[in-house]
PDB file of C-alpha atoms in Angstrom:
ATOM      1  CA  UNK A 176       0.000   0.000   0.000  1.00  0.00           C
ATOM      2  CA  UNK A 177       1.061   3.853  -0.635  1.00  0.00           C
ATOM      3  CA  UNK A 178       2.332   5.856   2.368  1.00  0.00           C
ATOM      4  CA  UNK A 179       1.864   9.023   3.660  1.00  0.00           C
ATOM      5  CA  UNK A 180       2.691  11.112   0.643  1.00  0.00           C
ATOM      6  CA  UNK A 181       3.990  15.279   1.416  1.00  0.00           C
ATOM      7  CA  UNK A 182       4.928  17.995  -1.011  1.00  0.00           C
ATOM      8  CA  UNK A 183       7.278  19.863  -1.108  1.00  0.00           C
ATOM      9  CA  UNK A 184       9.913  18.124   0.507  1.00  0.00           C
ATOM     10  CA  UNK A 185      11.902  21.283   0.536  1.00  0.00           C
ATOM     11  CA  UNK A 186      10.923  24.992   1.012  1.00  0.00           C
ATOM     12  CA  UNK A 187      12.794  28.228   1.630  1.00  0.00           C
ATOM     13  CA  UNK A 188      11.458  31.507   1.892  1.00  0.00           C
ATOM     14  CA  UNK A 189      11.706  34.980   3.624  1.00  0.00           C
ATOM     15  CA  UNK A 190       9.743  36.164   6.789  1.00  0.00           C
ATOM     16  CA  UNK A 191       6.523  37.338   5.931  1.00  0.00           C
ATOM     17  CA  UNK A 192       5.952  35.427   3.605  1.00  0.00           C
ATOM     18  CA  UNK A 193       3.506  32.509   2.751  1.00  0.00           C
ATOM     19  CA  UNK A 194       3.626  28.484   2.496  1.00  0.00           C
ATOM     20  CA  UNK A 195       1.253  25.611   1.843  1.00  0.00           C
ATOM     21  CA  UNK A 196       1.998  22.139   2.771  1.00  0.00           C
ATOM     22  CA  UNK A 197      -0.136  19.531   1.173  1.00  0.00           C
ATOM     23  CA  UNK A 198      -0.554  16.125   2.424  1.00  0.00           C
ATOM     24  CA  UNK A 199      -2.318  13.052   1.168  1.00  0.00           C
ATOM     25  CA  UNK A 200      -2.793  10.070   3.902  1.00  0.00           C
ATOM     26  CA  UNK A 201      -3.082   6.424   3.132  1.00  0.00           C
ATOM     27  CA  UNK A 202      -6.236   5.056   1.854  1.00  0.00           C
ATOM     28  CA  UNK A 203      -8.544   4.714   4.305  1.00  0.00           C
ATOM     29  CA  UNK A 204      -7.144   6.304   7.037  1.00  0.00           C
ATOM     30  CA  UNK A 205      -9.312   8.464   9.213  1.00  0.00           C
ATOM     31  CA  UNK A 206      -7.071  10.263  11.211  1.00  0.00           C
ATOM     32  CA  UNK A 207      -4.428  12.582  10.160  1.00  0.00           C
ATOM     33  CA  UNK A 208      -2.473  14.702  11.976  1.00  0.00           C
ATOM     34  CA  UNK A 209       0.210  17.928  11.331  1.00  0.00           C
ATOM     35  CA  UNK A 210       3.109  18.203  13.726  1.00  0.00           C
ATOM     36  CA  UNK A 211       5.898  20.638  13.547  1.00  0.00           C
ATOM     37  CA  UNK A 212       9.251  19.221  14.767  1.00  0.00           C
ATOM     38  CA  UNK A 213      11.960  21.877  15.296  1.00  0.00           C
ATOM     39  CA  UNK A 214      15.727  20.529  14.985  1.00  0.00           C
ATOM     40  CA  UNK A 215      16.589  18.523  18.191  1.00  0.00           C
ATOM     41  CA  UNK A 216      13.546  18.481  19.363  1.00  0.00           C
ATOM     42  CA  UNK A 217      10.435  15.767  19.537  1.00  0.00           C
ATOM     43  CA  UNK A 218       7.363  15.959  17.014  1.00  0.00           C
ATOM     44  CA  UNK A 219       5.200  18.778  18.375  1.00  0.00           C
ATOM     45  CA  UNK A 220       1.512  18.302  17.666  1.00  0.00           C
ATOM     46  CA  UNK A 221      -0.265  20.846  15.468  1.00  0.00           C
ATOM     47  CA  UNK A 222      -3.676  19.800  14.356  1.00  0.00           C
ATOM     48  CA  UNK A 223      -5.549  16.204  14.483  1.00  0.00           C
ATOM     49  CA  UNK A 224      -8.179  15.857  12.138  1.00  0.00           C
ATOM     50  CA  UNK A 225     -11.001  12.879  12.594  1.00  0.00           C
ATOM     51  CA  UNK A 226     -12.008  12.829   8.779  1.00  0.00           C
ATOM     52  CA  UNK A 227     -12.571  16.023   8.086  1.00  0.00           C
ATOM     53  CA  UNK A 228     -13.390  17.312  11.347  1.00  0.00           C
ATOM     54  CA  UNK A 229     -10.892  18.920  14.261  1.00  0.00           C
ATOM     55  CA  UNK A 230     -10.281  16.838  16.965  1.00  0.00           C
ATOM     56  CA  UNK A 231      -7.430  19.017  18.334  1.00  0.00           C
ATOM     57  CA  UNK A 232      -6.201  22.377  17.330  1.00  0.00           C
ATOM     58  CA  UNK A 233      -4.978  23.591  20.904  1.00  0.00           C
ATOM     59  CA  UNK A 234      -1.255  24.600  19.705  1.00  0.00           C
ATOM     60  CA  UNK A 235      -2.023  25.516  16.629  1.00  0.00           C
ATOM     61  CA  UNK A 236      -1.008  29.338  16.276  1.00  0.00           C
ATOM     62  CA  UNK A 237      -3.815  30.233  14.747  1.00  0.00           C
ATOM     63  CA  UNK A 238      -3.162  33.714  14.193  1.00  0.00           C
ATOM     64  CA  UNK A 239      -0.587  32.402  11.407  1.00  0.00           C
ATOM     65  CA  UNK A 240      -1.433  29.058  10.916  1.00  0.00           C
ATOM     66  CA  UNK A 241      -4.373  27.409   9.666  1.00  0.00           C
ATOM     67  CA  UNK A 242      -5.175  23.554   8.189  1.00  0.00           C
ATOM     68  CA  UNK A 243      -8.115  22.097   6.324  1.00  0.00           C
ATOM     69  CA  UNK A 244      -8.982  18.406   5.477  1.00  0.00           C
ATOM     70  CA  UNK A 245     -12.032  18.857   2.665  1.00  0.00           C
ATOM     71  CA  UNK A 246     -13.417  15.479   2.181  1.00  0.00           C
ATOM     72  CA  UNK A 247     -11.827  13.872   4.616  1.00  0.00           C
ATOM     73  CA  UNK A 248      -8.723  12.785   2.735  1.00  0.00           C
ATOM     74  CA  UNK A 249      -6.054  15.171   1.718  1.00  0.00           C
ATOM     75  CA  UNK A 250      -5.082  18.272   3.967  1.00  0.00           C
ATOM     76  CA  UNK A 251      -3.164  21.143   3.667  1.00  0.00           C
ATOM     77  CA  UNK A 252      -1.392  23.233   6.357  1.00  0.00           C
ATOM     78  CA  UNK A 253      -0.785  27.184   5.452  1.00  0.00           C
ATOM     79  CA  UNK A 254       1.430  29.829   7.696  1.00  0.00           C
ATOM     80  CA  UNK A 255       0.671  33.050   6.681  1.00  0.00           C
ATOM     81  CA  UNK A 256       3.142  35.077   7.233  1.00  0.00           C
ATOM     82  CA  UNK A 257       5.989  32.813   8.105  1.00  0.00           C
ATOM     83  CA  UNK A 258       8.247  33.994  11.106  1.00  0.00           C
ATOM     84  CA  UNK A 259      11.701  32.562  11.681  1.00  0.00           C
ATOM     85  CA  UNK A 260      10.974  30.502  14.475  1.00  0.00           C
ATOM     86  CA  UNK A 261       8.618  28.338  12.137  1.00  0.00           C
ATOM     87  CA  UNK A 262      11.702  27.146  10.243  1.00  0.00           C
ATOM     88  CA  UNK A 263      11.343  23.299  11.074  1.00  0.00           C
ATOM     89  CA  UNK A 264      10.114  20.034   9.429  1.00  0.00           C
ATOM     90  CA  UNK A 265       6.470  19.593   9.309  1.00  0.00           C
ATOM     91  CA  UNK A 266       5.475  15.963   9.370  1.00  0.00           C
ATOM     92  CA  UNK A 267       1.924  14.572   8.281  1.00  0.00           C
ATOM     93  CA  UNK A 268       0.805  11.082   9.950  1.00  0.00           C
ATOM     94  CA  UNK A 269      -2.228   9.490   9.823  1.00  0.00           C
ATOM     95  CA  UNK A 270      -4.269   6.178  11.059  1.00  0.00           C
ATOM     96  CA  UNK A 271      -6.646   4.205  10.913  1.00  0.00           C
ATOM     97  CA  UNK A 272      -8.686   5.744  13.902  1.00  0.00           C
ATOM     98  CA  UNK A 273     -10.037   3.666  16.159  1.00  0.00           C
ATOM     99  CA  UNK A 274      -9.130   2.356  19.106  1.00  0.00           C
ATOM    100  CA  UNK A 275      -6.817  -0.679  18.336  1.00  0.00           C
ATOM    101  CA  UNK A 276      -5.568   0.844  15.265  1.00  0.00           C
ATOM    102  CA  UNK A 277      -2.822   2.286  17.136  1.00  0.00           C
ATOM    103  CA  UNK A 278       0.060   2.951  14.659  1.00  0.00           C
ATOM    104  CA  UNK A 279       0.912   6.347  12.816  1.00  0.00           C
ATOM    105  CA  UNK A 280       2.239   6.059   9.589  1.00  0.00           C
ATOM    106  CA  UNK A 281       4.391   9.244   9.102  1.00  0.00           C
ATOM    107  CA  UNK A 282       5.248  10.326   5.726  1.00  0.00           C
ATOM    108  CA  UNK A 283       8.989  11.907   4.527  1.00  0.00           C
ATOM    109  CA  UNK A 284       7.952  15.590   5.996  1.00  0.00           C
ATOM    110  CA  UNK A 285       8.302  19.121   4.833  1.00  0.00           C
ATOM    111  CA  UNK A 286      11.735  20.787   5.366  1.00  0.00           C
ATOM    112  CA  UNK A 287      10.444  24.596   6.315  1.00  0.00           C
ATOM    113  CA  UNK A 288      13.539  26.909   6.247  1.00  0.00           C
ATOM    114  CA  UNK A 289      12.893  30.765   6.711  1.00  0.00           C
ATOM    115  CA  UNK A 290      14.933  33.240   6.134  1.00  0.00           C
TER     116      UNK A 290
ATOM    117  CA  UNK B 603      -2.298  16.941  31.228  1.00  0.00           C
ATOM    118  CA  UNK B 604       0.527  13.833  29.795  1.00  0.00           C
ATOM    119  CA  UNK B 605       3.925  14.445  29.427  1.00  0.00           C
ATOM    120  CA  UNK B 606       6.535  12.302  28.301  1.00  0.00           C
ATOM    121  CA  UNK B 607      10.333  12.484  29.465  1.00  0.00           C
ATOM    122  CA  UNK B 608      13.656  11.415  27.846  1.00  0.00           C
ATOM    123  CA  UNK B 609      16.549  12.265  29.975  1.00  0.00           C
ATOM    124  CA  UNK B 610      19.045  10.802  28.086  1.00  0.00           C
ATOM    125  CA  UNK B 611      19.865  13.583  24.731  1.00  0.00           C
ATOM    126  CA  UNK B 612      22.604  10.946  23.269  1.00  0.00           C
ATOM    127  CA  UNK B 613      23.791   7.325  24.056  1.00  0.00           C
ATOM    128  CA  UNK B 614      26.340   5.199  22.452  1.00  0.00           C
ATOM    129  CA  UNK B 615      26.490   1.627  22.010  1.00  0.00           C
ATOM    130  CA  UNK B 616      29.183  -0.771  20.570  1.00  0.00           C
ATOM    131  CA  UNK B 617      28.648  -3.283  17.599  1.00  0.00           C
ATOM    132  CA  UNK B 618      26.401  -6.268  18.849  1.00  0.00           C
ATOM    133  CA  UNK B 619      25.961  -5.025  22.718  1.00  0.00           C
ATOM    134  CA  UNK B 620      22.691  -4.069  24.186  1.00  0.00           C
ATOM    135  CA  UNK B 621      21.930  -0.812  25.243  1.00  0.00           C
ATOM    136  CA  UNK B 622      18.602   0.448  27.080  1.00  0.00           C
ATOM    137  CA  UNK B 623      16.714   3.853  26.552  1.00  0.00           C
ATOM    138  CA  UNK B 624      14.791   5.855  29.157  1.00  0.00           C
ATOM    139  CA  UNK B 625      11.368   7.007  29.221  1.00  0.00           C
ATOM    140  CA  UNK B 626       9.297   8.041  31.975  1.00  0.00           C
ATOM    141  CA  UNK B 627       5.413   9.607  31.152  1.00  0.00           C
ATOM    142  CA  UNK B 628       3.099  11.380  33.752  1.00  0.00           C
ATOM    143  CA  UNK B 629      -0.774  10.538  33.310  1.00  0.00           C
ATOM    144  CA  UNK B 630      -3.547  10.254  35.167  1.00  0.00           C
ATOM    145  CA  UNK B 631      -5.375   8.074  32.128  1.00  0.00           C
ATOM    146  CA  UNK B 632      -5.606   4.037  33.743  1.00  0.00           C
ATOM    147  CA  UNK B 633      -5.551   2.840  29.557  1.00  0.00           C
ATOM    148  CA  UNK B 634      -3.425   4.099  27.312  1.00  0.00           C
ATOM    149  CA  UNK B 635      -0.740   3.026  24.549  1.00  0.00           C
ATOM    150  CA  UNK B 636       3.696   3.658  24.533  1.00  0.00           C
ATOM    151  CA  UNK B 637       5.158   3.217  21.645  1.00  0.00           C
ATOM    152  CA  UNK B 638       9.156   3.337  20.759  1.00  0.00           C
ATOM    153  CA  UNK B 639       9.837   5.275  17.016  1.00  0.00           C
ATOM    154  CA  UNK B 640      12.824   5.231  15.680  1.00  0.00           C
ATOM    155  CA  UNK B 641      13.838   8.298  13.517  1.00  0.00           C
ATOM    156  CA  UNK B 642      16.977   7.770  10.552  1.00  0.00           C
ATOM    157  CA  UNK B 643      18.804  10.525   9.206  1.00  0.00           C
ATOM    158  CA  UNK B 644      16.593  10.449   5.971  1.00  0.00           C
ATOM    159  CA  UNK B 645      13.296  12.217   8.904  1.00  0.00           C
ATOM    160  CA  UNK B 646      10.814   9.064   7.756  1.00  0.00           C
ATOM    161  CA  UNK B 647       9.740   8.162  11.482  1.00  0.00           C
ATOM    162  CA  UNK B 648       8.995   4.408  11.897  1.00  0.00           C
ATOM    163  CA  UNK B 649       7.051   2.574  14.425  1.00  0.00           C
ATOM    164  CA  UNK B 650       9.506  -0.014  16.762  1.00  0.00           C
ATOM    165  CA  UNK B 651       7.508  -1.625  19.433  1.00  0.00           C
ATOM    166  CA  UNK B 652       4.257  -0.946  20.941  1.00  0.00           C
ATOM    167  CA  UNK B 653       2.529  -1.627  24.793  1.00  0.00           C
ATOM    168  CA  UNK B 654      -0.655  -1.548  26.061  1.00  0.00           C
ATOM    169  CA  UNK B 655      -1.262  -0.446  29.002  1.00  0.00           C
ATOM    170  CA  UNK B 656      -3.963  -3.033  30.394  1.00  0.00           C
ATOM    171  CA  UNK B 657      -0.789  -5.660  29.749  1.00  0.00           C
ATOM    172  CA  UNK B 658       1.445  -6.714  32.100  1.00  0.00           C
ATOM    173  CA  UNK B 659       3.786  -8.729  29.718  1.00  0.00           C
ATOM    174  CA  UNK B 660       6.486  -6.832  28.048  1.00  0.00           C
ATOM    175  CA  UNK B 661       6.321  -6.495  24.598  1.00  0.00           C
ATOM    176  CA  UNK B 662       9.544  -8.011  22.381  1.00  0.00           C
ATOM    177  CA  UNK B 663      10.044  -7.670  18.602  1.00  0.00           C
ATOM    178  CA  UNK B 664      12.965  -9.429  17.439  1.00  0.00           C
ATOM    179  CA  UNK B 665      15.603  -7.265  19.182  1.00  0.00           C
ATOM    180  CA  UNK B 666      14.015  -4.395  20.634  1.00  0.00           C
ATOM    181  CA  UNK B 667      12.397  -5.139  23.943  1.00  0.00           C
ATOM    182  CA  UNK B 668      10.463  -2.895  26.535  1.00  0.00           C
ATOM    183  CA  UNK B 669      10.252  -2.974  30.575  1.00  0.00           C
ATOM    184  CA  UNK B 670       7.114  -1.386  31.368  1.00  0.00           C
ATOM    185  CA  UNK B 671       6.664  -0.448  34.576  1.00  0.00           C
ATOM    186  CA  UNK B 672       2.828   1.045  34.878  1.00  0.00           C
ATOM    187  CA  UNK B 673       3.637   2.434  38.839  1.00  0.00           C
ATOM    188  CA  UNK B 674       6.223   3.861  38.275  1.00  0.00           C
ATOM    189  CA  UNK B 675       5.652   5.079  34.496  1.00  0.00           C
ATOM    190  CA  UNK B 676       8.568   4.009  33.026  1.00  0.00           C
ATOM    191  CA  UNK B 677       8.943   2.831  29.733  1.00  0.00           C
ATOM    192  CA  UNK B 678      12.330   1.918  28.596  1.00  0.00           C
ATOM    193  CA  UNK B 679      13.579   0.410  25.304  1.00  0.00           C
ATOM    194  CA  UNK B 680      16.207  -2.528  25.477  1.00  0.00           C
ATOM    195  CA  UNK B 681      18.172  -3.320  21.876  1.00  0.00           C
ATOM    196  CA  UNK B 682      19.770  -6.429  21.885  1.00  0.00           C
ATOM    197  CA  UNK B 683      22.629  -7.212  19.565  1.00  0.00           C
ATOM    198  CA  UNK B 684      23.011  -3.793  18.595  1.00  0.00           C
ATOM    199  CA  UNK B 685      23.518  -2.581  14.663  1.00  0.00           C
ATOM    200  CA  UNK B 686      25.423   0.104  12.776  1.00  0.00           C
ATOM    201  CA  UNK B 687      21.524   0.581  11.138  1.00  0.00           C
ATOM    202  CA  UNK B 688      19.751   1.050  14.372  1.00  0.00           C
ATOM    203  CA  UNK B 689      21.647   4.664  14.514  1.00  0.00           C
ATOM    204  CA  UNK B 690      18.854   7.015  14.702  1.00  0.00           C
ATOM    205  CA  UNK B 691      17.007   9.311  16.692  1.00  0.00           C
ATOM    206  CA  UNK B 692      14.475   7.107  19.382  1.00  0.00           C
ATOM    207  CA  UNK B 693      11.269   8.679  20.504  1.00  0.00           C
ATOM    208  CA  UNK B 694       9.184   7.749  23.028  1.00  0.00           C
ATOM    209  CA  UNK B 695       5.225   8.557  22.880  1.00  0.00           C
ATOM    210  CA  UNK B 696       2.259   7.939  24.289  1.00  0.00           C
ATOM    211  CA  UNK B 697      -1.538   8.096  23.066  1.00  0.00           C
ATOM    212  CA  UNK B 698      -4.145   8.547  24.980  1.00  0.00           C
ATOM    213  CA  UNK B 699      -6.959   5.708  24.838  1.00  0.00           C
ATOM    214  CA  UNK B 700      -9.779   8.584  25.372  1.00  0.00           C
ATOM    215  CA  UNK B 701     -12.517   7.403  22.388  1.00  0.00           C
ATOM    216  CA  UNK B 702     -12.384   9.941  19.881  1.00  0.00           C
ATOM    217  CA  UNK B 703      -8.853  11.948  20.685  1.00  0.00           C
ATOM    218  CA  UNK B 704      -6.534   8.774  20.153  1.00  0.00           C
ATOM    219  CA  UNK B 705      -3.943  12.241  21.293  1.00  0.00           C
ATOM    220  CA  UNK B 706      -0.631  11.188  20.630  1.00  0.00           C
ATOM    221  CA  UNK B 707       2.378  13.358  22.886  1.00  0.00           C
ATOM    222  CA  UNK B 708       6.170  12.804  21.854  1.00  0.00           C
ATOM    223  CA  UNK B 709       9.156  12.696  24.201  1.00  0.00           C
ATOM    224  CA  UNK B 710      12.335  14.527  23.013  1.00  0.00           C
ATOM    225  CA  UNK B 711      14.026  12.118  21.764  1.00  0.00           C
ATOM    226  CA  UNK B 712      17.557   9.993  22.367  1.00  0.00           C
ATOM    227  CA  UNK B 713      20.159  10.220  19.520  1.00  0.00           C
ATOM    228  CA  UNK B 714      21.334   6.426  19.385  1.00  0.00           C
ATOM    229  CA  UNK B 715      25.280   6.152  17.869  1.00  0.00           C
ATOM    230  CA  UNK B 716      26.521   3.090  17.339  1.00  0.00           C
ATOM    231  CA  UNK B 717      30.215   1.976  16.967  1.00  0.00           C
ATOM    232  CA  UNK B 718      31.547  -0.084  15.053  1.00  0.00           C
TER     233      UNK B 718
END
């Protein structure tokens, strides 16, 4: 089976500026989840979506950042405008959803560098 | 709310000895899940070993092992046998068995070198 696809893989831009993250999670999977991870540090959670509704949003910035899942499938994760403490790697991960279905599948991430 | 705790930023292990990785969590939650993911240089995070918490038998995959310790909420990671391709960043987490959050909180982390 396909895993958690992300594009781009790369991104560099100046402060102030603005970036979209899109992310497509395996088939089937209801849950998907945004987390930023900055360098040396563990995966921070964003934003959990339960198909296409939020579950949790509590540190999301949401003054800069915001996240849809339309459908229920693919999401996307904006920052608008980008300051330079959001330079990290954003990681998408989803499941399955329920309880026993415990395992994330992560996918390659979103290197976020800004300058 | 949970945390989770790695006090150990770096550990090194030789070729084919066994080395053991610290976590400790804080919850009030009586069921919940602590997992072990191991992180290569390429970022593409990868599930190692899971336990529930309603288990009292330590969970073993091939040569990663766990002692769970529920009272005392540890959860440490034993790797037996130890190989130049288990180098990688090891994160503990925890998810929460609450129906409908399935919350998952991340420790930060233990950079694993291993010497040939």
């Amino acid at each position: 089976e396909a895993g958690v696809a992300q594009s781009p893989r790369y991104k560099i831009i100046e402060k102030r500026q603005s970036v979209a993250f899109w992310c497509n999670p395996i088939s089937g999977h209801a849950t998907l989840y945004w987390y930023q991870q900055i360098l040396g540090q563990g995966p921070k959670l964003l934003i959990q979506f339960q198909n296409n509704g939020v579950v949790d949003d509590s540190q999301l910035p949401k003054d800069r950042f915001s996240a849809e899942r339309l459908k229920g499938v693919d999401s996307t994760l904006k920052i608008q405008p980008a300051k330079l403490e959001d330079s990290a790697v954003y990681l998408c991960a989803s499941s399955a959803g329920t309880e026993s279905s415990y395992e994330q599948y992560f996918g390659p991430g979103t290197r976020l560098t800004v300058t | 709310a949970q945390t989770v705790t790695q006090s150990q930023p770096e550990m090194s292990v030789q070729e084919a000895e066994t080395v053991t990785l610290s976590c400790t969590y804080d919850t009030s939650e009586s069921d919940y899940y602590l997992f072990w993911y191991k992180q290569p240089p390429s970022r593409q995070m990868i599930l190692v070993i899971r336990q529930e918490a309603y288990k009292q038998q330590n969970a073993t995959e091939n040569r990663f092992s766990v002692n769970f310790q529920k009272a005392a909420k540890s959860f440490s990671l034993k790797i037996s046998d130890s190989q130049l391709g288990d180098a990688a960043m090891y994160f503990c987490a925890y998810r929460s068995s609450v129906s409908g959050t399935y919350k998952y909180i991340f420790g930060t982390g233990t950079r694993l070198k291993v010497l040939a």
